[in-house]
């Protein structure tokens, strides 16, 4: 079974600075998807970024980028120029590309605080 | 607007009183799932459905039931709720290998 590990329960960053959230995963599959979700106090699950395992190029979305290291099974999220609105719980998630349940396997989350 | 709608958003109930949390999507998605979110545990899949009348257990199915009589609806049923089912629940839907859409969440408290 696949597992996702987020080793940082909490992180903090100063406004306008850069922060990196860590995520490692375990799988025997070669084709899969990785995601970062943001959950603000409203509880809504917001997709931040998505990475296909077969793509070597790291995904980017504006101030958000990932460092995808397939051999190391590592998938970290970098937030540049942090803003107060980035404060939230962040979840790393894995999904198999083999189809079936479309199950997302989540890490336990990292709570990000942005200090003004 | 493409969306997944859950109701109710908040629910407080007593142990043993049957309840249903509804979920509906307007995107004609085949796949629907229920997750529960607990502090320090992240989100875990309870049940999923690949299409009408096709459902299967996820990682934490004990104490829950689901049904998929129509493609758009996927209700979560707690026949006899217990305090350990106090949690935040999310319904989700997607096409195969497509983007997953989440509902707004249902905060359930069982006393």
Short mmCIF file of N, CA and C in Angstrom, two decimals, chain B residues 51-93:
data_model
loop_
_atom_site.label_atom_id
_atom_site.label_comp_id
_atom_site.label_asym_id
_atom_site.label_seq_id
_atom_site.Cartn_x
_atom_site.Cartn_y
_atom_site.Cartn_z
N UNK B 51 -19.24 3.85 -10.35
CA UNK B 51 -20.37 4.17 -11.20
C UNK B 51 -21.65 3.77 -10.47
N UNK B 52 -22.76 3.95 -11.12
CA UNK B 52 -24.04 3.61 -10.50
C UNK B 52 -24.05 2.14 -10.09
N UNK B 53 -24.48 1.91 -8.87
CA UNK B 53 -24.60 0.56 -8.29
C UNK B 53 -23.26 -0.14 -8.10
N UNK B 54 -22.14 0.57 -8.22
CA UNK B 54 -20.82 -0.02 -8.01
C UNK B 54 -20.14 0.75 -6.88
N UNK B 55 -20.03 0.10 -5.72
CA UNK B 55 -19.37 0.73 -4.57
C UNK B 55 -18.39 -0.25 -3.96
N UNK B 56 -17.41 0.28 -3.24
CA UNK B 56 -16.45 -0.58 -2.57
C UNK B 56 -15.84 0.15 -1.40
N UNK B 57 -15.27 -0.65 -0.49
CA UNK B 57 -14.69 -0.11 0.73
C UNK B 57 -13.38 0.60 0.45
N UNK B 58 -13.18 1.66 1.23
CA UNK B 58 -11.89 2.32 1.24
C UNK B 58 -11.07 1.81 2.41
N UNK B 59 -10.35 2.70 3.05
CA UNK B 59 -9.45 2.30 4.12
C UNK B 59 -10.11 2.22 5.50
N UNK B 60 -11.17 2.99 5.70
CA UNK B 60 -11.82 3.02 7.03
C UNK B 60 -13.33 2.92 6.90
N UNK B 61 -13.86 1.78 6.41
CA UNK B 61 -15.29 1.68 6.12
C UNK B 61 -16.19 1.30 7.31
N UNK B 62 -15.58 0.88 8.43
CA UNK B 62 -16.39 0.35 9.53
C UNK B 62 -17.34 1.42 10.07
N UNK B 63 -18.60 1.04 10.19
CA UNK B 63 -19.61 1.94 10.75
C UNK B 63 -20.29 2.82 9.72
N UNK B 64 -19.96 2.66 8.45
CA UNK B 64 -20.53 3.49 7.40
C UNK B 64 -21.17 2.64 6.32
N UNK B 65 -22.15 3.21 5.64
CA UNK B 65 -22.74 2.62 4.46
C UNK B 65 -22.86 3.69 3.40
N UNK B 66 -22.89 3.26 2.14
CA UNK B 66 -23.11 4.18 1.03
C UNK B 66 -24.04 3.52 0.03
N UNK B 67 -24.55 4.34 -0.87
CA UNK B 67 -25.32 3.82 -1.99
C UNK B 67 -25.10 4.72 -3.19
N UNK B 68 -25.26 4.18 -4.38
CA UNK B 68 -25.11 4.98 -5.60
C UNK B 68 -26.21 4.56 -6.57
N UNK B 69 -27.40 5.07 -6.32
CA UNK B 69 -28.55 4.74 -7.16
C UNK B 69 -28.65 5.65 -8.38
N UNK B 70 -28.08 6.82 -8.26
CA UNK B 70 -28.03 7.76 -9.38
C UNK B 70 -26.59 8.23 -9.51
N UNK B 71 -26.21 8.59 -10.72
CA UNK B 71 -24.82 8.97 -10.95
C UNK B 71 -24.43 10.20 -10.16
N UNK B 72 -25.32 11.13 -9.98
CA UNK B 72 -24.97 12.40 -9.37
C UNK B 72 -24.92 12.34 -7.84
N UNK B 73 -25.55 11.35 -7.21
CA UNK B 73 -25.68 11.33 -5.76
C UNK B 73 -24.93 10.17 -5.11
N UNK B 74 -24.35 10.45 -3.96
CA UNK B 74 -23.57 9.43 -3.25
C UNK B 74 -23.69 9.70 -1.75
N UNK B 75 -24.80 9.33 -1.14
CA UNK B 75 -24.98 9.62 0.28
C UNK B 75 -24.15 8.72 1.19
N UNK B 76 -23.76 9.28 2.31
CA UNK B 76 -23.04 8.54 3.36
C UNK B 76 -23.99 8.31 4.52
N UNK B 77 -24.13 7.06 4.91
CA UNK B 77 -25.10 6.70 5.94
C UNK B 77 -24.37 6.16 7.17
N UNK B 78 -24.73 6.71 8.33
CA UNK B 78 -24.23 6.18 9.59
C UNK B 78 -25.44 5.58 10.31
N UNK B 79 -25.51 4.26 10.32
CA UNK B 79 -26.68 3.57 10.87
C UNK B 79 -26.79 3.76 12.38
N UNK B 80 -25.66 3.71 13.07
CA UNK B 80 -25.64 3.86 14.52
C UNK B 80 -24.37 4.61 14.91
N UNK B 81 -24.42 5.93 14.78
CA UNK B 81 -23.20 6.71 14.99
C UNK B 81 -22.64 6.55 16.41
N UNK B 82 -21.33 6.60 16.49
CA UNK B 82 -20.65 6.54 17.79
C UNK B 82 -19.70 7.74 17.89
N UNK B 83 -19.30 8.09 19.10
CA UNK B 83 -18.41 9.26 19.28
C UNK B 83 -17.13 9.20 18.46
N UNK B 84 -16.63 8.00 18.18
CA UNK B 84 -15.39 7.93 17.39
C UNK B 84 -15.62 8.24 15.91
N UNK B 85 -16.84 8.51 15.53
CA UNK B 85 -17.12 8.96 14.18
C UNK B 85 -17.25 10.48 14.10
N UNK B 86 -17.00 11.14 15.22
CA UNK B 86 -16.89 12.60 15.21
C UNK B 86 -15.70 12.97 14.35
N UNK B 87 -15.95 13.75 13.29
CA UNK B 87 -14.90 14.01 12.32
C UNK B 87 -15.38 15.06 11.31
N UNK B 88 -14.49 15.43 10.42
CA UNK B 88 -14.81 16.27 9.29
C UNK B 88 -14.87 15.38 8.06
N UNK B 89 -16.00 15.41 7.36
CA UNK B 89 -16.21 14.51 6.23
C UNK B 89 -16.23 15.29 4.91
N UNK B 90 -15.57 14.70 3.91
CA UNK B 90 -15.55 15.28 2.57
C UNK B 90 -16.05 14.28 1.55
N UNK B 91 -16.90 14.76 0.67
CA UNK B 91 -17.28 14.02 -0.52
C UNK B 91 -16.42 14.54 -1.67
N UNK B 92 -16.06 13.65 -2.60
CA UNK B 92 -15.23 14.05 -3.74
C UNK B 92 -15.70 13.33 -4.99
N UNK B 93 -15.48 13.95 -6.14
CA UNK B 93 -15.83 13.29 -7.39
C UNK B 93 -14.78 13.60 -8.44
#
